[in-house]
Each structure stands twice: as structure tokens, then as C-alpha cells.
């Protein structure tokens, strides 16, 4: 079963010689077209998650489905292999079911639009984009139930279907879909915005083909892919050793009282090819924390991380895919069997980046980052306002970016570089809540030669009765430090009731009833530090103290004594000498303790009971 491409002009493209300047022009024009897709989307969508935070990901691909520009890599070939129908000019496809698109999207709130781009009766490119809808139905507002046991509980499932057939909207089908969501106006607007973004890319591709000619445009695209292949081949040869390396990291719990869950991966090189093998990763969970990981998506994650660390001049596209092999065991938490629940997969999705960093860093310790804000914690608040109107907020939290070879990690940033925070003024204008605190958490970043970024505290004063949901992690385990750097501080969520009583909330919870006047303290985690903190310049520590990023007591983690508004140099030298003599030998990773130690200290340090060890039958 696979899609059938219908073309009135089936003539194949010819490969012709293209000079490097033309390739550069086409490359930058496509990158601009991709940026235009974002601009169209953000100016016309309605939900704050897409309009304000940018939770959407566009790509432009070749006529055979290889990503040329974008973020998440091309899933087009896999999607069309599972679609039994035709692809014609004017068609626009829609799906959100991970199991029916080979993990092109990984949970139901991500609605994926795919548009073939035709010129003169011939398929020349594809554009595609997916965006996170604030609601897609299911058992809880926001459609991310922590206690779901199957995907049926998580919202409406949309198989790959034609939203537009030869240019005509399938209005009846869309009405049925929107009848199953809580915010149909938002969903319709966001979906229309995604389609508009894809169409803008279609126009730009046709313009480029008209400007340079079809064969030159096609050949320039192939040159872009080949250039990335050659560059990544060199990088892989330098940074991926032939010796097998193994690393593991964890998500703390599954929202049902069990955890941690282990993600284990081995990495080695065979010739020119990097092999990633996830054998030893825990079996799938019974709750919704499973992540249906597409092998092609993992390749683009690897490419994005590797390029950013070792050669940012390389264009991120699909050209290097043949240089990477990914092995993920079926039935694992990264490749669950249908109909396993998937809605809260964000924790594993983010943790993959820490696992890759830990693997690559063993071969090149001086080039690795610490662990950082490898997740997208969610806050959801819904109910009826004073006017009796339904409201529903979905917001992504930010935290500390890891210490790195180049310097300190930024404070209060997103896992995804393109995400932005929802302005507090926007939230207060459109939702019944008030932001009373929005600040970095002093000392939450791990100490190091290069400090880990601090997490954020956001204090939400809830002004209407309703329900909240929280999806978070790193409350038990720490973001690890590297090369002598210390781990970052954990996350924490606390609800202060109007009567003054306080309740520490689990990291993953739904249907928490709140009253007008309650206060939610939403603390995200800091990032790990990089390098020996005793080597950090005292002047930098003092500057952090003056900015309230590090406290006077926290400065002592660096062996720095601050007196008044200055460094006590004599006391600092004495303290550093004492600390250097008494501490344990510096290791490559500092996790803040073993899992057993962290679980033993869990209740005392977090106020929450330790999760039970998962059991699989």
C-alpha cells in the first residue's frame, strides 16, 4: 500500500551542472520561504501555544520527500507509504495519528498538514507543517491525560485524509473533526494558518523553478543534500568512535506512581556510518508517557545536535540520513505497540537530547554540554469565567539551558530555540489569572566553570474556579553536570490555597480542582554546570551574585567568599584550597547520586513519595 502520484507531465527531472553561487541562492531562498511559513502561521493562528509560543514546525522537501529546510526532518516518504490513494495537484493532506504516519507526529494534539507542490503538471516539491492544537478532545481539557491507558482516551484520531481534494475543501469532514474538540474556533483558525503557511512555501518553490528552470532548481536541491552528506561524513568520522559507547538517562515517573524509566542507547561507528542502538531501553509504560520515536526524526535530532556542537555552518537537511542507522526495539517505551497511550511523550522526546549529548560527549568530553532543559513542561488551566464563557489555557514552561564549552547556559529558555514565552500581558488580558511572579530561581543552575542556566518561577494567581493539569519531569533526577560541573536543581510545583494551606503537586497530574484566589507556584529545573566550579573566575561569580542569579551562600559552591559587594580574595583562596583537597575525584558526569540514593532521599528533599519501580508482565 502506497500513494500514487498523479501527474499530467510525468517527465523525469534531468540532473545538470549547477554552480555553487546558484546553489547558495536556492538554499537561502528556501530558508527564507521556510521563515515565511512561520510568519504566516504566527500572524493568523489564534491559540497562544502556536500564535505566541511558536509550537509548530515547518519543512520544505524535494519531490521525493527529502527535507531541504526545516526542523523535524522529513516524514513524507513514510507517510505516503502508508496512504492508499492518489496525490494530485490541489490536494492538502491532514493527519494526527502517530501509528498511521510512522511517528511523523508523536501525539494526537500535533496536527500535520502535507501539501504536494506542482508546476506545469509535475510534482516539484512538498511543503508540510504541524502545530500543537490546544485541544483535540479526549478525557481532559488539553487532551494530554496522564492516566490514559490507550490512545482512544486521548482525543480524536485523524488518519491521513485529504483536507482539500484538488483544491476543494472537504468541509463535512472538517466539521466532524471540529465537533470533537473543545476549542473548535481555535482549531479551525490554527489549521487554516498551517495550510496558508504551506501554500506560501508552494508559491516560493514555483517562483524559484520559474526563475532558474525546473532542472536547475531540482539539481540545486540535490547539491544541497549532497553537500550536507559530505560535511556530516567528516563530522561523524571525527566525533563518533568505532568503540561502542553506552549512556542512559531517565524520565522520573509515568504519572501513575511508577518510575524512573530508563532510556539506554549505544553508539559506535562502522566505516562511515554512525549506529545508534536503543537495546536495553525499558518496555512501554501502561500510561501515556510513551514516545513513538520515528527513526528518521531521531536522525534529524542527531544532525541538529551534532551540527550545533561541531560545525554550525552545515545546513540541516536530510542529505546525511544514509550515514546514520537507528535501532529501536518494538514494544519499548520508545516504540510502543498500538494502541498504547502517547499524549505525554514530551518528557522522553526531550530526554533524547540529553542521551545523545551523553553519548557524543564520551568521545569528545571537551565538546559536550551538560544536561539541561530537555523537556517542555505544560501548564493547563480551564473552566468558566465570570461571564460564563469557557476558557482553556495551554502554556509551555521554560528553564535552564546547560553549561557548555562556549560559556554559561542561558537562564529561563526553551528546549526548542524557536519557542518564545507567552507575554504575561497577553495571558492576563485573555484568561482569568494574574502573573504575580516571573523570575529566575537563584542558584538553580549547576555550579561549574561555566554555570548551568537557572530555572524559572512563575506564580499564577487563579481568578476563577476551574481545573489545572501539569506535565513535568526532572523532579526526582537532576540534570547532570559534566567535567566537574554540578547538577542542576529539580523542578517543583506547589499550590497555595486561598485559606493558606499548601499542597505540593505531582509532576504529572490532571483534574486538580482550584478555586478563585488560589496561587500556583510553577518552578522549572535548572541545568547542569560544565567544568570545575573552583576554576570559575571570582569576578564572574560576583557578577552573578549582583544579578541575583547566584546567592552569597551559593557563591561558596564555587569556593568564592562574597563580603558586602566584593570578593574576599584571601578567604576565597583558603576556601578553594580546602574544597579541592576534601572533595571526591572529578568524574565525567555528576548526577547528584545514584537512582537508589535519590529515591531514598526523595520524600525528604521533594515532599513527594518516591515512585515504585516499574514491573512488566
Coordinates of C-alpha atoms in Angstrom, one line a residue:
X1 CA 0.0 0.0 0.0
X2 CA 1.4 3.4 -1.0
X3 CA 0.2 6.6 -2.5
X4 CA 0.0 7.1 -6.3
X5 CA 1.4 10.3 -7.7
X6 CA -0.9 11.7 -10.5
X7 CA 1.0 14.0 -12.9
X8 CA -0.1 15.2 -16.3
X9 CA 3.6 15.8 -17.0
X10 CA 5.5 12.7 -15.7
X11 CA 8.8 13.6 -17.4
X12 CA 11.7 13.0 -15.0
X13 CA 13.9 15.8 -13.9
X14 CA 17.4 16.0 -15.5
X15 CA 20.5 16.4 -13.4
X16 CA 22.5 19.3 -14.8
X17 CA 25.6 21.2 -13.6
X18 CA 24.8 24.0 -11.2
X19 CA 27.4 26.5 -9.9
X20 CA 28.0 27.0 -6.2
X21 CA 26.5 30.5 -6.2
X22 CA 23.2 29.3 -7.7
X23 CA 23.1 26.5 -5.1
X24 CA 23.6 29.2 -2.3
X25 CA 20.9 31.4 -3.8
X26 CA 18.4 28.5 -3.9
X27 CA 19.4 27.3 -0.4
X28 CA 18.9 30.8 1.1
X29 CA 15.7 31.3 -0.8
X30 CA 14.3 28.1 0.6
X31 CA 15.4 29.0 4.1
X32 CA 13.6 32.3 3.7
X33 CA 10.5 30.5 2.4
X34 CA 10.6 28.4 5.5
X35 CA 10.8 31.5 7.6
X36 CA 7.8 32.9 5.7
X37 CA 5.8 29.8 6.6
X38 CA 6.4 30.7 10.3
X39 CA 5.5 34.3 9.8
X40 CA 2.2 33.5 8.0
X41 CA 1.3 31.0 10.7
X42 CA 2.1 33.2 13.7
X43 CA 0.2 36.1 12.3
X44 CA -3.0 34.2 11.5
X45 CA -3.3 31.5 14.2
X46 CA -5.4 32.0 17.3
X47 CA -4.2 29.7 20.1
X48 CA -1.5 31.1 22.3
X49 CA 0.5 27.9 22.0
X50 CA 1.0 28.4 18.3
X51 CA 0.5 32.2 17.9
X52 CA 2.6 33.3 20.9
X53 CA 4.9 30.4 21.6
X54 CA 5.5 29.1 18.1
X55 CA 4.7 25.4 18.8
X56 CA 4.8 24.5 15.1
X57 CA 7.4 23.0 12.8
X58 CA 7.6 23.6 9.0
X59 CA 9.6 21.8 6.3
X60 CA 10.1 22.1 2.6
X61 CA 11.1 18.9 0.9
X62 CA 12.1 17.6 -2.5
X63 CA 9.7 15.9 -4.9
X64 CA 10.6 12.5 -3.4
X65 CA 10.2 13.7 0.2
X66 CA 13.7 14.6 1.5
X67 CA 13.7 17.6 3.8
X68 CA 15.6 20.6 2.4
X69 CA 14.9 23.1 5.2
X70 CA 13.1 22.7 8.4
X71 CA 13.4 21.3 11.9
X72 CA 12.0 17.8 12.4
X73 CA 13.2 16.0 9.3
X74 CA 11.2 14.5 6.5
X75 CA 8.5 12.0 7.3
X76 CA 6.9 12.3 3.9
X77 CA 8.1 9.1 2.4
X78 CA 6.9 7.1 5.4
X79 CA 3.5 8.8 5.5
X80 CA 2.8 8.3 1.8
X81 CA 3.9 4.6 2.0
X82 CA 1.0 4.1 4.4
X83 CA -1.6 6.1 2.4
X84 CA -3.7 4.1 -0.1
X85 CA -4.8 6.8 -2.5
X86 CA -3.7 9.4 -5.0
X87 CA -1.6 12.6 -4.7
X88 CA -2.9 15.2 -7.1
X89 CA -2.5 18.9 -7.7
X90 CA -4.5 20.9 -5.3
X91 CA -4.6 18.2 -2.6
X92 CA -3.8 19.0 1.0
X93 CA -3.4 16.1 3.5
X94 CA -4.2 16.1 7.2
X95 CA -3.4 13.6 9.9
X96 CA -2.6 13.4 13.6
X97 CA -2.3 9.7 14.3
X98 CA 1.3 8.6 15.1
X99 CA 0.6 5.0 14.4
X100 CA -0.7 5.7 10.9
X101 CA 2.2 8.0 9.8
X102 CA 5.2 6.1 11.3
X103 CA 5.6 8.6 14.1
X104 CA 5.8 11.7 11.8
X105 CA 3.9 13.3 14.7
X106 CA 4.1 11.7 18.1
X107 CA 0.8 12.5 19.8
X108 CA -2.7 13.5 18.8
X109 CA -2.5 17.3 19.5
X110 CA 0.0 17.7 16.7
X111 CA -1.9 18.2 13.5
X112 CA 0.2 17.6 10.4
X113 CA -0.6 19.2 7.1
X114 CA 1.2 18.0 3.9
X115 CA 0.9 19.7 0.6
X116 CA 2.3 18.5 -2.7
X117 CA 3.7 21.4 -4.9
X118 CA 3.0 21.1 -8.6
X119 CA 4.3 23.1 -11.5
X120 CA 3.2 22.6 -15.1
X121 CA 1.5 19.3 -14.2
X122 CA 4.6 17.9 -12.4
X123 CA 5.3 17.4 -8.7
X124 CA 8.4 19.5 -7.8
X125 CA 8.3 19.7 -4.0
X126 CA 6.4 19.2 -0.8
X127 CA 5.7 21.6 2.0
X128 CA 4.5 20.4 5.4
X129 CA 3.9 21.8 8.9
X130 CA 2.5 20.5 12.1
X131 CA 1.3 22.5 15.0
X132 CA 0.2 21.7 18.6
X133 CA -3.6 22.2 19.0
X134 CA -4.7 23.3 22.4
X135 CA -7.3 20.6 22.5
X136 CA -8.3 17.6 20.4
X137 CA -11.0 16.1 22.6
X138 CA -10.4 13.2 24.9
X139 CA -11.0 12.8 28.6
X140 CA -9.3 16.0 29.9
X141 CA -9.1 19.6 28.6
X142 CA -5.9 19.9 26.7
X143 CA -6.0 16.3 25.5
X144 CA -2.9 15.2 27.5
X145 CA -4.3 12.8 30.1
X146 CA -1.7 11.4 32.4
X147 CA -3.8 8.4 33.3
X148 CA -4.7 7.3 29.7
X149 CA -4.1 3.6 29.0
X150 CA -4.8 3.7 25.3
X151 CA -4.7 6.3 22.5
X152 CA -8.6 6.0 22.3
X153 CA -8.8 8.1 25.5
X154 CA -6.6 11.0 24.2
X155 CA -8.7 12.6 21.6
X156 CA -9.9 12.3 18.0
X157 CA -7.7 10.3 15.7
X158 CA -7.4 11.6 12.2
X159 CA -6.0 9.1 9.6
X160 CA -4.1 10.5 6.6
X161 CA -7.0 12.1 4.7
X162 CA -7.5 14.8 2.1
X163 CA -8.5 18.1 3.8
X164 CA -8.5 19.6 0.3
X165 CA -9.2 17.4 -2.8
X166 CA -8.0 19.0 -6.0
X167 CA -8.4 22.4 -4.3
X168 CA -11.9 21.8 -2.8
X169 CA -12.2 21.8 1.0
X170 CA -13.7 18.7 2.5
X171 CA -16.0 20.8 4.7
X172 CA -18.2 18.0 6.0
X173 CA -15.1 16.0 7.2
X174 CA -13.7 19.1 8.9
X175 CA -17.0 19.8 10.6
X176 CA -17.0 16.3 12.1
X177 CA -13.4 16.7 13.3
X178 CA -14.1 20.1 14.9
X179 CA -17.2 18.7 16.5
X180 CA -15.0 16.6 18.7
X181 CA -12.7 19.3 20.2
X182 CA -13.3 21.8 23.0
X183 CA -12.0 24.8 21.1
X184 CA -13.2 24.5 17.6
X185 CA -12.7 28.1 16.7
X186 CA -9.1 28.0 17.7
X187 CA -8.5 24.6 15.9
X188 CA -10.1 25.9 12.7
X189 CA -8.1 29.1 12.7
X190 CA -4.8 27.3 13.6
X191 CA -5.4 24.7 10.9
X192 CA -6.2 27.3 8.3
X193 CA -3.0 29.1 9.3
X194 CA -0.9 26.0 8.8
X195 CA -2.4 25.4 5.4
X196 CA -1.7 29.0 4.5
X197 CA 1.9 28.6 5.6
X198 CA 2.3 25.5 3.4
X199 CA 0.8 27.4 0.4
X200 CA 3.1 30.3 0.9
X201 CA 6.0 27.8 0.6
X202 CA 4.4 26.3 -2.5
X203 CA 4.3 29.7 -4.2
X204 CA 8.0 30.3 -3.5
X205 CA 9.1 26.9 -4.8
X206 CA 7.2 27.6 -8.1
X207 CA 8.8 31.0 -8.4
X208 CA 12.3 29.5 -7.9
X209 CA 11.6 26.9 -10.5
X210 CA 10.4 29.6 -12.9
X211 CA 13.4 31.7 -12.2
X212 CA 16.1 29.1 -12.7
X213 CA 14.3 26.4 -14.7
X214 CA 13.0 23.1 -13.4
X215 CA 16.1 21.1 -13.9
X216 CA 18.4 23.7 -12.4
X217 CA 16.1 24.0 -9.4
X218 CA 16.0 20.3 -9.0
X219 CA 19.7 19.9 -9.4
X220 CA 20.5 22.6 -6.8
X221 CA 18.3 20.8 -4.3
X222 CA 20.3 17.6 -4.9
X223 CA 23.5 19.6 -4.5
X224 CA 22.2 20.9 -1.1
X225 CA 21.6 17.3 0.1
X226 CA 25.0 16.1 -1.2
X227 CA 26.9 19.0 0.4
X228 CA 25.3 18.1 3.8
X229 CA 26.2 14.4 3.2
X230 CA 29.9 15.3 2.7
X231 CA 30.1 17.6 5.6
X232 CA 28.3 15.2 8.0
X233 CA 30.5 12.3 6.8
X234 CA 33.6 14.3 8.0
X235 CA 31.9 15.2 11.3
X236 CA 30.9 11.6 12.1
X237 CA 34.4 10.4 11.3
X238 CA 35.8 12.9 13.9
X239 CA 33.3 12.6 16.7
X240 CA 31.9 9.1 16.6
X241 CA 34.5 6.5 17.6
X242 CA 34.4 2.9 16.4
X243 CA 34.5 1.8 20.1
X244 CA 31.0 1.1 21.4
X245 CA 29.8 3.8 23.9
X246 CA 26.8 3.4 26.2
X247 CA 24.8 6.0 28.1
X248 CA 21.5 6.0 29.9
X249 CA 19.2 8.7 31.3
X250 CA 15.7 8.6 32.8
X251 CA 12.3 10.1 33.0
X252 CA 11.3 10.3 36.6
X253 CA 7.9 8.8 36.6
X254 CA 4.9 7.9 34.5
X255 CA 2.2 9.8 36.3
X256 CA 0.8 6.6 37.7
X257 CA 3.3 6.2 40.6
X258 CA 6.0 4.2 38.8
X259 CA 9.5 5.2 37.7
X260 CA 12.1 6.0 36.8
X261 CA 12.1 4.7 33.3
X262 CA 15.4 4.1 31.6
X263 CA 16.4 5.2 28.1
X264 CA 19.6 3.4 27.2
X265 CA 21.5 3.8 24.0
X266 CA 24.8 2.6 22.5
X267 CA 26.7 4.4 19.8
X268 CA 29.5 3.3 17.6
X269 CA 30.8 3.8 14.1
X270 CA 31.1 1.2 11.4
X271 CA 33.0 2.7 8.5
X272 CA 31.2 5.9 7.6
X273 CA 28.0 5.0 9.4
X274 CA 27.0 6.0 13.0
X275 CA 25.0 3.3 14.7
X276 CA 22.5 4.1 17.5
X277 CA 21.1 1.1 19.3
X278 CA 18.4 1.5 22.0
X279 CA 18.6 -2.1 23.2
X280 CA 18.1 -2.1 27.0
X281 CA 15.6 0.7 27.0
X282 CA 12.7 -0.1 29.3
X283 CA 9.5 -1.6 27.9
X284 CA 6.5 0.6 27.2
X285 CA 4.6 2.1 30.1
X286 CA 1.0 1.5 30.8
X287 CA 0.4 5.3 31.0
X288 CA 0.7 8.0 28.4
X289 CA 4.5 8.8 28.7
X290 CA 5.4 6.5 25.8
X291 CA 7.1 8.2 22.8
X292 CA 6.6 6.6 19.4
X293 CA 10.0 7.6 18.0
X294 CA 10.4 7.8 14.3
X295 CA 13.9 6.7 13.2
X296 CA 14.1 9.5 10.7
X297 CA 13.1 12.0 13.3
X298 CA 15.9 10.7 15.6
X299 CA 18.4 11.2 12.7
X300 CA 17.4 14.8 12.4
X301 CA 17.8 15.3 16.2
X302 CA 21.3 13.8 15.9
X303 CA 22.1 16.0 13.0
X304 CA 20.8 19.2 14.7
X305 CA 22.8 18.5 17.9
X306 CA 25.9 17.5 16.1
X307 CA 25.9 20.4 13.7
X308 CA 25.3 22.9 16.5
X309 CA 28.2 21.4 18.5
X310 CA 30.8 20.8 15.9
X311 CA 30.0 22.7 12.7
X312 CA 27.2 25.3 12.7
X313 CA 27.9 26.2 9.1
X314 CA 26.4 22.9 7.9
X315 CA 22.8 23.2 6.5
X316 CA 20.5 20.9 8.4
X317 CA 18.7 18.7 5.8
X318 CA 18.0 15.0 5.1
X319 CA 21.1 14.5 3.0
X320 CA 23.1 12.7 5.6
X321 CA 20.5 10.0 6.5
X322 CA 22.3 7.2 4.9
X323 CA 25.2 7.8 7.3
X324 CA 23.1 7.0 10.4
X325 CA 21.4 3.8 11.4
X326 CA 18.9 3.8 14.3
X327 CA 17.7 0.6 16.0
X328 CA 14.7 0.9 18.4
X329 CA 13.2 -2.3 20.0
X330 CA 9.5 -2.7 19.3
X331 CA 7.5 -2.8 22.5
X332 CA 9.9 -0.4 24.2
X333 CA 8.9 2.9 25.7
X334 CA 10.3 4.5 22.5
X335 CA 8.4 2.2 20.1
X336 CA 5.2 1.1 21.9
X337 CA 2.7 -1.2 20.4
X338 CA -0.7 0.1 19.3
X339 CA -2.9 1.2 21.0
X340 CA -0.5 2.4 23.7
X341 CA -1.2 5.9 25.0
X342 CA 1.2 8.6 23.8
X343 CA -0.1 12.0 24.8
X344 CA 2.6 12.8 27.4
X345 CA 5.5 11.8 25.3
X346 CA 7.2 15.2 25.6
X347 CA 9.4 14.1 28.5
X348 CA 11.0 11.3 26.5
X349 CA 11.2 13.4 23.4
X350 CA 13.3 16.0 25.3
X351 CA 15.4 13.4 27.2
X352 CA 16.6 12.0 23.9
X353 CA 18.8 15.1 23.6
X354 CA 20.4 14.5 26.9
X355 CA 21.1 10.9 25.9
X356 CA 22.7 12.0 22.6
X357 CA 24.8 14.6 24.5
X358 CA 26.0 11.9 26.9
X359 CA 26.9 9.6 24.1
X360 CA 28.7 12.1 22.0
X361 CA 30.5 13.6 25.0
X362 CA 32.3 10.4 25.9
X363 CA 34.2 10.6 22.6
X364 CA 34.8 14.3 22.9
X365 CA 34.3 15.4 26.5
X366 CA 35.6 19.0 26.0
X367 CA 32.9 19.5 23.3
X368 CA 29.9 18.2 25.2
X369 CA 27.1 20.0 27.0
X370 CA 25.7 19.2 30.4
X371 CA 22.1 18.1 30.7
X372 CA 19.7 20.9 30.6
X373 CA 16.1 21.9 29.8
X374 CA 15.4 18.8 27.9
X375 CA 11.6 18.9 28.1
X376 CA 8.6 21.1 27.6
X377 CA 6.7 21.3 30.9
X378 CA 3.0 22.1 30.3
X379 CA 0.5 24.1 32.3
X380 CA -3.2 23.8 31.5
X381 CA -6.0 25.8 33.2
X382 CA -9.6 25.6 32.2
X383 CA -13.1 26.4 33.4
X384 CA -15.8 29.1 33.0
X385 CA -15.0 32.8 33.6
X386 CA -17.2 35.4 35.3
X387 CA -19.2 35.8 32.1
X388 CA -19.9 32.1 31.8
X389 CA -17.6 31.7 28.9
X390 CA -15.4 28.6 28.6
X391 CA -11.6 29.3 28.8
X392 CA -8.7 27.0 28.2
X393 CA -5.0 27.9 28.6
X394 CA -2.2 25.7 27.3
X395 CA 1.3 27.1 28.1
X396 CA 4.8 25.7 27.8
X397 CA 7.3 26.5 30.6
X398 CA 10.9 27.3 30.2
X399 CA 14.0 26.6 32.2
X400 CA 17.8 26.4 32.3
X401 CA 20.0 25.7 29.3
X402 CA 23.1 23.6 30.1
X403 CA 26.6 24.9 30.8
X404 CA 28.7 24.3 27.7
X405 CA 32.2 24.6 26.4
X406 CA 31.5 28.0 25.0
X407 CA 30.2 29.5 28.2
X408 CA 27.3 29.7 30.7
X409 CA 23.9 28.3 29.8
X410 CA 21.1 30.9 29.3
X411 CA 18.5 31.3 32.1
X412 CA 14.8 30.6 31.5
X413 CA 15.0 29.4 27.9
X414 CA 13.1 26.8 25.9
X415 CA 14.3 23.4 24.8
X416 CA 13.3 24.5 21.2
X417 CA 15.3 27.5 20.1
X418 CA 12.4 29.0 18.2
X419 CA 9.9 29.0 21.0
X420 CA 9.1 32.2 22.8
X421 CA 7.2 32.8 26.1
X422 CA 3.6 33.9 26.1
X423 CA 3.7 37.5 27.2
X424 CA 2.3 37.9 30.7
X425 CA 0.2 40.8 29.5
X426 CA -1.4 38.5 26.9
X427 CA -2.3 35.9 29.4
X428 CA -3.7 38.4 31.9
X429 CA -5.8 40.0 29.1
X430 CA -7.4 36.8 27.8
X431 CA -7.5 34.4 30.8
X432 CA -8.8 34.8 34.4
X433 CA -5.4 34.7 36.0
X434 CA -2.7 37.1 37.1
X435 CA 1.1 36.6 36.9
X436 CA 2.4 37.7 40.3
X437 CA 6.0 36.4 39.8
X438 CA 8.1 35.7 36.8
X439 CA 11.7 35.3 37.7
X440 CA 14.8 33.1 37.5
X441 CA 15.3 30.8 40.5
X442 CA 18.6 31.8 42.2
X443 CA 21.2 29.0 42.5
X444 CA 19.1 26.5 40.4
X445 CA 21.7 26.2 37.7
X446 CA 24.5 23.8 38.5
X447 CA 27.9 25.3 39.5
X448 CA 30.7 25.0 37.1
X449 CA 33.5 26.7 35.3
X450 CA 30.6 27.6 33.1
X451 CA 27.4 27.9 35.1
X452 CA 24.2 26.0 34.1
X453 CA 21.2 28.2 33.3
X454 CA 18.7 28.9 36.1
X455 CA 15.1 27.7 36.0
X456 CA 12.1 29.9 36.2
X457 CA 9.5 30.5 38.9
X458 CA 6.1 31.6 37.6
X459 CA 3.4 32.4 40.2
X460 CA -0.1 32.1 38.7
X461 CA -2.9 33.7 40.8
X462 CA -6.0 31.9 39.6
X463 CA -9.0 34.2 39.4
X464 CA -11.8 31.6 38.5
X465 CA -12.8 28.2 39.7
X466 CA -11.6 25.5 37.4
X467 CA -9.2 22.6 36.8
X468 CA -5.5 22.6 36.2
X469 CA -3.2 20.0 34.7
X470 CA 0.6 19.8 35.0
X471 CA 3.0 17.8 32.9
X472 CA 6.6 18.0 34.0
X473 CA 9.7 15.9 34.9
X474 CA 13.2 16.2 36.5
X475 CA 11.6 16.3 39.9
X476 CA 13.4 13.2 41.1
X477 CA 16.5 13.0 38.9
X478 CA 18.8 16.0 38.3
X479 CA 20.0 17.5 35.1
X480 CA 23.6 16.2 35.3
X481 CA 26.7 18.2 35.3
X482 CA 29.8 17.3 33.3
X483 CA 33.6 17.6 33.5
X484 CA 33.3 18.5 37.2
X485 CA 30.2 20.6 36.9
X486 CA 27.4 20.2 39.4
X487 CA 23.9 19.0 38.6
X488 CA 21.0 21.5 38.3
X489 CA 18.2 21.9 40.7
X490 CA 15.0 19.9 40.4
X491 CA 11.6 21.2 39.3
X492 CA 8.8 21.7 41.9
X493 CA 5.1 22.6 41.7
X494 CA 3.1 23.9 44.7
X495 CA -0.5 25.0 45.1
X496 CA -1.2 27.6 47.8
X497 CA -4.9 27.6 48.6
X498 CA -6.9 30.7 49.4
X499 CA -7.1 29.6 53.1
X500 CA -3.3 29.5 53.3
X501 CA -2.9 25.7 53.1
X502 CA -0.2 24.4 50.8
X503 CA -0.1 21.3 48.6
X504 CA 3.0 20.0 46.7
X505 CA 1.7 18.7 43.3
X506 CA 2.9 15.7 41.5
X507 CA 4.9 16.4 38.4
X508 CA 2.2 14.9 36.2
X509 CA -1.4 15.4 37.3
X510 CA -4.8 16.2 35.9
X511 CA -8.2 17.3 37.2
X512 CA -6.7 19.3 40.1
X513 CA -9.7 21.4 41.3
X514 CA -8.8 25.0 42.0
X515 CA -10.7 28.0 43.4
X516 CA -10.6 31.7 42.6
X517 CA -7.7 33.1 44.7
X518 CA -5.5 30.0 44.7
X519 CA -1.8 30.5 43.8
X520 CA 0.2 28.1 41.7
X521 CA 4.0 28.2 42.1
X522 CA 5.4 26.7 38.9
X523 CA 9.2 26.1 39.3
X524 CA 11.1 24.6 36.4
X525 CA 14.5 23.0 36.8
X526 CA 18.0 24.4 36.3
X527 CA 20.7 23.0 34.1
X528 CA 23.9 21.2 34.8
X529 CA 27.2 23.0 35.1
X530 CA 30.2 22.5 32.9
X531 CA 33.7 22.2 34.2
X532 CA 35.3 22.6 37.6
X533 CA 33.5 25.4 39.6
X534 CA 36.7 26.1 41.5
X535 CA 38.2 27.3 38.2
X536 CA 35.5 30.0 37.6
X537 CA 36.8 33.5 37.9
X538 CA 35.6 35.0 41.2
X539 CA 34.7 38.2 39.3
X540 CA 32.1 36.2 37.3
X541 CA 30.7 34.7 40.4
X542 CA 30.4 38.2 42.0
X543 CA 28.7 39.5 38.8
X544 CA 26.1 36.6 39.1
X545 CA 25.5 37.5 42.8
X546 CA 24.9 41.1 41.9
X547 CA 22.3 39.9 39.3
X548 CA 20.6 37.6 41.8
X549 CA 21.5 34.6 39.7
X550 CA 23.7 33.2 42.4
X551 CA 23.2 33.9 46.2
X552 CA 26.0 34.7 48.6
X553 CA 25.7 31.2 50.0
X554 CA 25.6 29.8 46.5
X555 CA 28.8 31.5 45.7
X556 CA 30.5 29.2 48.1
X557 CA 29.8 26.3 45.8
X558 CA 32.4 27.9 43.6
X559 CA 34.7 28.4 46.5
X560 CA 34.1 32.2 46.4
X561 CA 33.5 34.2 49.5
X562 CA 31.5 37.4 48.9
X563 CA 31.6 40.0 51.7
X564 CA 29.4 43.1 51.1
X565 CA 29.7 43.9 47.4
X566 CA 33.2 42.4 46.9
X567 CA 35.1 39.2 46.8
X568 CA 37.2 38.4 49.9
X569 CA 40.2 37.2 48.0
X570 CA 42.1 35.7 51.0
X571 CA 39.1 33.8 52.2
X572 CA 38.4 32.7 48.7
X573 CA 41.8 31.2 48.2
X574 CA 41.6 29.4 51.6
X575 CA 38.1 28.0 50.9
X576 CA 39.1 26.8 47.4
X577 CA 42.2 25.1 48.7
X578 CA 40.1 23.3 51.4
X579 CA 37.4 22.3 48.9
X580 CA 39.9 21.0 46.4
X581 CA 41.6 18.9 49.0
X582 CA 38.5 17.3 50.5
X583 CA 36.3 16.6 47.5
X584 CA 35.9 13.4 45.6
X585 CA 37.8 12.9 42.3
X586 CA 36.2 14.7 39.4
X587 CA 34.2 12.4 37.1
X588 CA 32.8 13.0 33.7
X589 CA 29.2 13.0 34.8
X590 CA 27.6 14.2 38.1
X591 CA 24.0 13.1 38.6
X592 CA 23.7 14.1 42.2
X593 CA 23.5 10.5 43.4
X594 CA 22.5 7.1 42.1
X595 CA 18.9 6.3 41.5
X596 CA 18.7 4.3 44.7
X597 CA 20.2 7.2 46.7
X598 CA 17.8 9.7 45.0
X599 CA 14.8 7.5 45.8
X600 CA 15.9 7.1 49.4
X601 CA 16.1 10.9 49.8
X602 CA 13.1 11.6 47.7
X603 CA 10.4 12.4 50.3
X604 CA 12.8 14.5 52.4
X605 CA 14.1 16.5 49.5
X606 CA 10.9 16.9 47.3
X607 CA 8.0 16.4 49.7
X608 CA 6.7 13.6 47.4
X609 CA 7.0 9.8 47.8
X610 CA 9.5 8.0 45.6
X611 CA 7.9 6.3 42.6
X612 CA 7.7 2.5 42.7
X613 CA 10.0 0.5 40.4
X614 CA 8.1 -0.4 37.2
X615 CA 7.0 -4.0 36.8
X616 CA 6.3 -5.5 33.4
X617 CA 4.5 -8.7 32.7

